[in-house]
Each structure stands twice: as structure tokens, then as C-alpha cells.
Amino acid sequence: GIQVEQSPPDLILQEGANSTLRCNFSDSVNNLQWFHQNPWGQLINLFYIPSGTKQNGRLSATTVATERYSLLYISSSQTTDSGVYFCAVYTGTASKLTFGTGTRLQVTL
Amino acid sequence: NAGVTQTPKFRILKIGQSMTLQCTQDMNHNYMYWYRQDPGMGLKLIYYSVGAGITDKGEVPNGYNVSRSTTEDFPLRLELAAPSQTSVYFCASSAGGAFSPLHFGNGTRLTVT
């Protein structure tokens, strides 16, 4: 099956810093989604982004499907950005998402 | 704005017991999913459904069963609980499978001792 790898696995930032999280996938995909799992365990859908660039406040995401990667940008990070960020992909005709390994982000004061 | 609702939030089972994790959504979504997340790990798909009366296995279906008699409900049944089933279970739904965002419930934390 498809492999979905995220980097870096862990990231510590000071509040106000910017960061880029990467998601690489091993096969062509129908679409890609980014999720944030907060410290209480809730999973929030950030972006549905099969290709191109989208922005939502301080967050933006870019997917280059032909080169099999996606990037999540976090600008002016805040402590509430802490948690784990997952990318997930749909492949072929399957109606199911395959999740990446996650990036654990800690934002400190 | 209920979205996807899971019950219970927490449960402790003894080895060999059975239980049903409940999941209901009020968004009229056809697609529903069950994932498990082991400590410090990503999510693995257990079962999914593309509509009432239709279910299919995911990556890790052994030890679980599902049914989908209505659009709203997608219960997950654990038979003969084992310590390896200690995990956090998430239910999710989407309107159009691969072509729409996935929405998660808040999870059920299950411990089997």
C-alpha cells in the first residue's frame, strides 16, 4: 500500500516563530487532508487540499501532487498550535484515508 | 451542531468481555469510518461504510465487527476483548468519501485489563 511519511517527527518552537511541516507520499493520490490533534486528543480537519494552495488565517497548505508531497505552513505560532499534525491521503478508487506518521509540535512561551 | 458523537468517552473492560462503541452523525453523511490510535502512533482504519447496509474491512479488522442499518449510526462491536485492543477509538464521517473533508468524533478511550 501507499506509504505516507511526515517530517520532522518532532518540532519545538518559540511563540511567534514560523514553521514548515512536510508530507511525502509514495504513490499518486486523489486528495490530501491535513489534521491537527490537540493536546486533549481531538482531531480537527485543517485543509482538504488535493492540489494547489489554500490559506486559513495563520495556516496555509500547498500540495504538489505530481511530485508527491504537501507542505503545511504555520506562521506566528501560538501555544494553541501545539499538538500533532497529520496528513492523510486517498488513493485510487478506495474510499478510505491513509494517515501519515505525524509531526508533534510544541510551542513554548 | 452535534456533528459526530461517540459514546462512551472512557471504558475499562476485563479480558474476554464484549462491548459496543456507539457512533452517530447528524450531517446525513454516507461515508463513515472507525479508526484506532495506539499511544504515540497514527491512525489505523478498522472498518468503513459507504452507505446504509454496506460495510468493508480496513487495515486492522480482526477482533471487531460493525453494522450500518441507518445512515446516522455506525456502531463498532468488540467481542472477547484482549489487551491488544487497548487504544483510543475514533469514529469519522464524510459526505463524499475521497472528495470531501473528514470529520471526527471526540474518541473513546478503551482499556482492556
CSV table of C-alpha atoms in Angstrom, one decimal:
chain,number,residue,atom,x,y,z
A,1,GLY,CA,0.0,0.0,0.0
A,2,ILE,CA,0.9,3.6,-0.1
A,3,GLN,CA,3.5,5.0,2.3
A,4,VAL,CA,2.9,8.4,3.9
A,5,GLU,CA,5.8,9.9,5.7
A,6,GLN,CA,6.0,13.2,7.6
A,7,SER,CA,8.9,15.3,8.7
A,8,PRO,CA,10.1,16.4,11.1
A,9,PRO,CA,8.8,13.9,13.6
A,10,ASP,CA,9.2,16.4,16.4
A,11,LEU,CA,9.4,20.2,16.5
A,12,ILE,CA,9.8,22.7,19.3
A,13,LEU,CA,9.2,26.4,18.5
A,14,GLN,CA,9.1,29.6,20.5
A,15,GLU,CA,5.9,31.5,20.3
A,16,GLY,CA,5.9,33.8,17.2
A,17,ALA,CA,8.2,31.6,15.1
A,18,ASN,CA,7.3,30.2,11.7
A,19,SER,CA,7.5,26.5,10.6
A,20,THR,CA,7.0,24.2,7.7
A,21,LEU,CA,5.8,20.6,8.0
A,22,ARG,CA,6.2,18.2,5.2
A,23,CYS,CA,4.2,15.2,4.0
A,24,ASN,CA,5.6,12.8,1.4
A,25,PHE,CA,3.6,10.0,-0.2
A,26,SER,CA,4.8,7.1,-2.3
A,27,ASP,CA,2.0,6.9,-5.0
A,28,SER,CA,-0.4,9.2,-6.8
A,29,VAL,CA,-3.4,10.3,-4.7
A,30,ASN,CA,-6.9,11.6,-5.2
A,31,ASN,CA,-6.7,14.1,-2.5
A,32,LEU,CA,-4.9,15.0,0.7
A,33,GLN,CA,-6.1,16.4,4.0
A,34,TRP,CA,-4.3,17.9,7.0
A,35,PHE,CA,-5.5,17.4,10.6
A,36,HIS,CA,-4.5,18.9,13.9
A,37,GLN,CA,-4.8,16.7,17.0
A,38,ASN,CA,-4.8,19.0,20.0
A,39,PRO,CA,-3.4,18.0,23.5
A,40,TRP,CA,-6.9,16.8,24.5
A,41,GLY,CA,-6.9,14.3,21.7
A,42,GLN,CA,-9.5,16.0,19.4
A,43,LEU,CA,-8.8,15.7,15.7
A,44,ILE,CA,-9.7,18.9,13.7
A,45,ASN,CA,-9.7,19.0,9.9
A,46,LEU,CA,-7.5,21.9,8.8
A,47,PHE,CA,-7.4,21.6,5.0
A,48,TYR,CA,-8.8,19.5,2.2
A,49,ILE,CA,-6.2,20.1,-0.5
A,50,PRO,CA,-5.8,17.7,-3.4
A,51,SER,CA,-3.6,20.2,-5.2
A,52,GLY,CA,-2.6,23.9,-5.2
A,53,THR,CA,-2.5,26.2,-2.2
A,54,LYS,CA,-5.1,27.2,0.5
A,55,GLN,CA,-4.9,29.6,3.3
A,56,ASN,CA,-6.8,29.8,6.6
A,57,GLY,CA,-5.6,32.6,8.9
A,58,ARG,CA,-2.0,31.9,10.0
A,59,LEU,CA,-2.1,28.4,8.4
A,60,SER,CA,-1.6,27.6,4.8
A,61,ALA,CA,-1.0,24.4,2.8
A,62,THR,CA,0.4,23.5,-0.6
A,63,THR,CA,0.1,20.2,-2.4
A,64,VAL,CA,2.2,19.3,-5.4
A,65,ALA,CA,0.5,16.1,-6.4
A,66,THR,CA,2.8,15.4,-9.4
A,67,GLU,CA,5.9,15.5,-7.1
A,68,ARG,CA,4.1,13.6,-4.3
A,69,TYR,CA,4.3,16.0,-1.4
A,70,SER,CA,2.4,18.5,0.6
A,71,LEU,CA,3.6,21.3,2.9
A,72,LEU,CA,1.8,22.9,5.9
A,73,TYR,CA,3.0,26.4,6.9
A,74,ILE,CA,2.4,27.8,10.3
A,75,SER,CA,3.2,31.5,10.8
A,76,SER,CA,3.5,33.4,14.0
A,77,SER,CA,3.0,30.2,16.0
A,78,GLN,CA,1.0,30.3,19.3
A,79,THR,CA,0.9,27.9,22.2
A,80,THR,CA,-2.6,26.7,21.0
A,81,ASP,CA,-0.9,25.4,17.9
A,82,SER,CA,0.7,22.6,20.0
A,83,GLY,CA,-0.3,19.1,19.2
A,84,VAL,CA,0.3,16.6,16.5
A,85,TYR,CA,-0.3,17.3,12.8
A,86,PHE,CA,-1.3,14.5,10.5
A,87,CYS,CA,-1.6,14.4,6.7
A,88,ALA,CA,-3.8,11.8,5.2
A,89,VAL,CA,-4.3,10.7,1.6
A,90,TYR,CA,-6.9,8.9,-0.6
A,91,THR,CA,-5.6,6.6,-3.3
A,92,GLY,CA,-7.1,5.0,-6.3
A,93,THR,CA,-10.7,4.1,-6.0
A,94,ALA,CA,-10.6,3.4,-2.3
A,95,SER,CA,-12.9,5.4,-0.1
A,96,LYS,CA,-10.5,5.5,2.8
A,97,LEU,CA,-7.8,7.7,4.1
A,98,THR,CA,-4.3,6.5,4.9
A,99,PHE,CA,-2.7,8.6,7.7
A,100,GLY,CA,0.9,9.7,7.9
A,101,THR,CA,3.2,9.2,10.8
A,102,GLY,CA,2.6,12.7,12.3
A,103,THR,CA,4.6,15.7,13.4
A,104,ARG,CA,4.5,16.5,17.1
A,105,LEU,CA,4.7,20.3,17.6
A,106,GLN,CA,5.4,22.0,20.9
A,107,VAL,CA,5.1,25.8,21.0
A,108,THR,CA,6.7,27.4,24.1
A,109,LEU,CA,6.5,30.9,25.6
B,1,ASN,CA,-24.1,21.5,15.7
B,2,ALA,CA,-23.5,18.0,17.2
B,3,GLY,CA,-21.5,16.6,14.2
B,4,VAL,CA,-20.1,13.1,15.1
B,5,THR,CA,-20.9,11.9,18.6
B,6,GLN,CA,-19.2,8.9,20.2
B,7,THR,CA,-20.2,7.2,23.4
B,8,PRO,CA,-18.8,6.3,25.9
B,9,LYS,CA,-15.8,8.6,26.4
B,10,PHE,CA,-14.0,6.1,28.6
B,11,ARG,CA,-14.4,2.4,29.3
B,12,ILE,CA,-12.4,-0.2,31.1
B,13,LEU,CA,-13.0,-3.9,30.1
B,14,LYS,CA,-11.8,-7.1,31.5
B,15,ILE,CA,-10.2,-9.6,29.2
B,16,GLY,CA,-12.9,-11.6,27.4
B,17,GLN,CA,-15.7,-9.1,27.9
B,18,SER,CA,-17.6,-7.6,25.0
B,19,MET,CA,-18.9,-4.1,24.3
B,20,THR,CA,-20.3,-1.8,21.6
B,21,LEU,CA,-18.8,1.6,20.9
B,22,GLN,CA,-21.6,3.9,19.6
B,23,CYS,CA,-21.2,6.5,16.8
B,24,THR,CA,-23.8,8.7,15.4
B,25,GLN,CA,-23.7,11.6,13.0
B,26,ASP,CA,-26.3,14.3,12.2
B,27,MET,CA,-24.8,15.5,8.9
B,28,ASN,CA,-26.5,13.0,6.6
B,29,HIS,CA,-23.1,11.7,5.5
B,30,ASN,CA,-23.0,8.5,3.6
B,31,TYR,CA,-19.4,7.6,4.5
B,32,MET,CA,-18.4,6.5,8.0
B,33,TYR,CA,-15.2,5.1,9.4
B,34,TRP,CA,-13.7,3.6,12.6
B,35,TYR,CA,-10.1,4.2,13.4
B,36,ARG,CA,-7.9,3.2,16.3
B,37,GLN,CA,-4.9,5.2,17.6
B,38,ASP,CA,-2.4,3.5,19.8
B,39,PRO,CA,-0.3,5.7,22.2
B,40,GLY,CA,2.1,7.9,20.3
B,41,MET,CA,1.1,6.5,16.9
B,42,GLY,CA,-1.0,7.4,13.9
B,43,LEU,CA,-4.5,6.2,13.0
B,44,LYS,CA,-5.3,2.8,11.6
B,45,LEU,CA,-8.6,2.1,9.8
B,46,ILE,CA,-10.6,-0.8,11.3
B,47,TYR,CA,-13.8,-0.7,9.2
B,48,TYR,CA,-15.7,1.7,7.0
B,49,SER,CA,-19.1,2.1,5.3
B,50,VAL,CA,-20.1,3.9,2.1
B,51,GLY,CA,-23.8,3.8,3.0
B,52,ALA,CA,-26.5,2.1,5.0
B,53,GLY,CA,-26.2,-1.7,4.6
B,54,ILE,CA,-22.7,-1.6,3.2
B,55,THR,CA,-19.5,-2.2,5.2
B,56,ASP,CA,-15.9,-3.2,4.4
B,57,LYS,CA,-12.7,-4.1,6.2
B,58,GLY,CA,-9.9,-1.7,6.7
B,59,GLU,CA,-6.3,-2.3,7.8
B,60,VAL,CA,-6.9,-3.9,11.2
B,61,PRO,CA,-10.4,-5.6,11.3
B,62,ASN,CA,-9.6,-8.6,13.4
B,63,GLY,CA,-11.5,-8.8,16.7
B,64,TYR,CA,-14.1,-6.2,15.6
B,65,ASN,CA,-17.5,-6.2,13.9
B,66,VAL,CA,-19.6,-3.4,12.5
B,67,SER,CA,-23.1,-2.8,11.2
B,68,ARG,CA,-24.8,0.1,9.3
B,69,SER,CA,-28.5,-0.2,9.5
B,70,THR,CA,-29.1,3.6,9.2
B,71,THR,CA,-27.3,6.5,7.7
B,72,GLU,CA,-26.8,8.1,11.1
B,73,ASP,CA,-25.4,5.2,13.2
B,74,PHE,CA,-22.2,3.1,12.8
B,75,PRO,CA,-21.6,1.0,16.0
B,76,LEU,CA,-18.3,-0.9,16.5
B,77,ARG,CA,-18.6,-4.2,18.4
B,78,LEU,CA,-15.6,-5.7,20.3
B,79,GLU,CA,-16.0,-9.4,21.0
B,80,LEU,CA,-13.7,-11.2,23.5
B,81,ALA,CA,-11.7,-8.1,24.4
B,82,ALA,CA,-7.9,-8.5,24.5
B,83,PRO,CA,-5.2,-6.2,26.0
B,84,SER,CA,-4.0,-5.5,22.4
B,85,GLN,CA,-7.3,-3.7,21.9
B,86,THR,CA,-6.4,-1.1,24.4
B,87,SER,CA,-6.5,2.1,22.3
B,88,VAL,CA,-8.3,5.3,21.5
B,89,TYR,CA,-11.1,4.7,19.0
B,90,PHE,CA,-12.3,7.4,16.7
B,91,CYS,CA,-15.4,7.5,14.5
B,92,ALA,CA,-15.4,9.8,11.5
B,93,SER,CA,-17.8,10.7,8.6
B,94,SER,CA,-17.7,12.5,5.3
B,95,ALA,CA,-20.2,13.4,2.7
B,96,GLY,CA,-18.4,12.2,-0.4
B,97,GLY,CA,-15.6,9.8,0.6
B,98,ALA,CA,-12.4,10.8,-1.2
B,99,PHE,CA,-13.9,14.1,-2.4
B,100,SER,CA,-14.9,15.8,0.8
B,101,PRO,CA,-13.4,16.6,4.3
B,102,LEU,CA,-13.4,14.0,7.0
B,103,HIS,CA,-15.0,14.9,10.4
B,104,PHE,CA,-14.0,13.1,13.6
B,105,GLY,CA,-15.8,12.4,16.8
B,106,ASN,CA,-14.0,13.1,20.1
B,107,GLY,CA,-12.9,9.5,20.6
B,108,THR,CA,-13.5,6.6,23.1
B,109,ARG,CA,-10.6,5.7,25.3
B,110,LEU,CA,-10.7,1.9,25.9
B,111,THR,CA,-8.5,0.0,28.4
B,112,VAL,CA,-8.6,-3.8,28.5
B,113,THR,CA,-7.0,-5.3,31.6
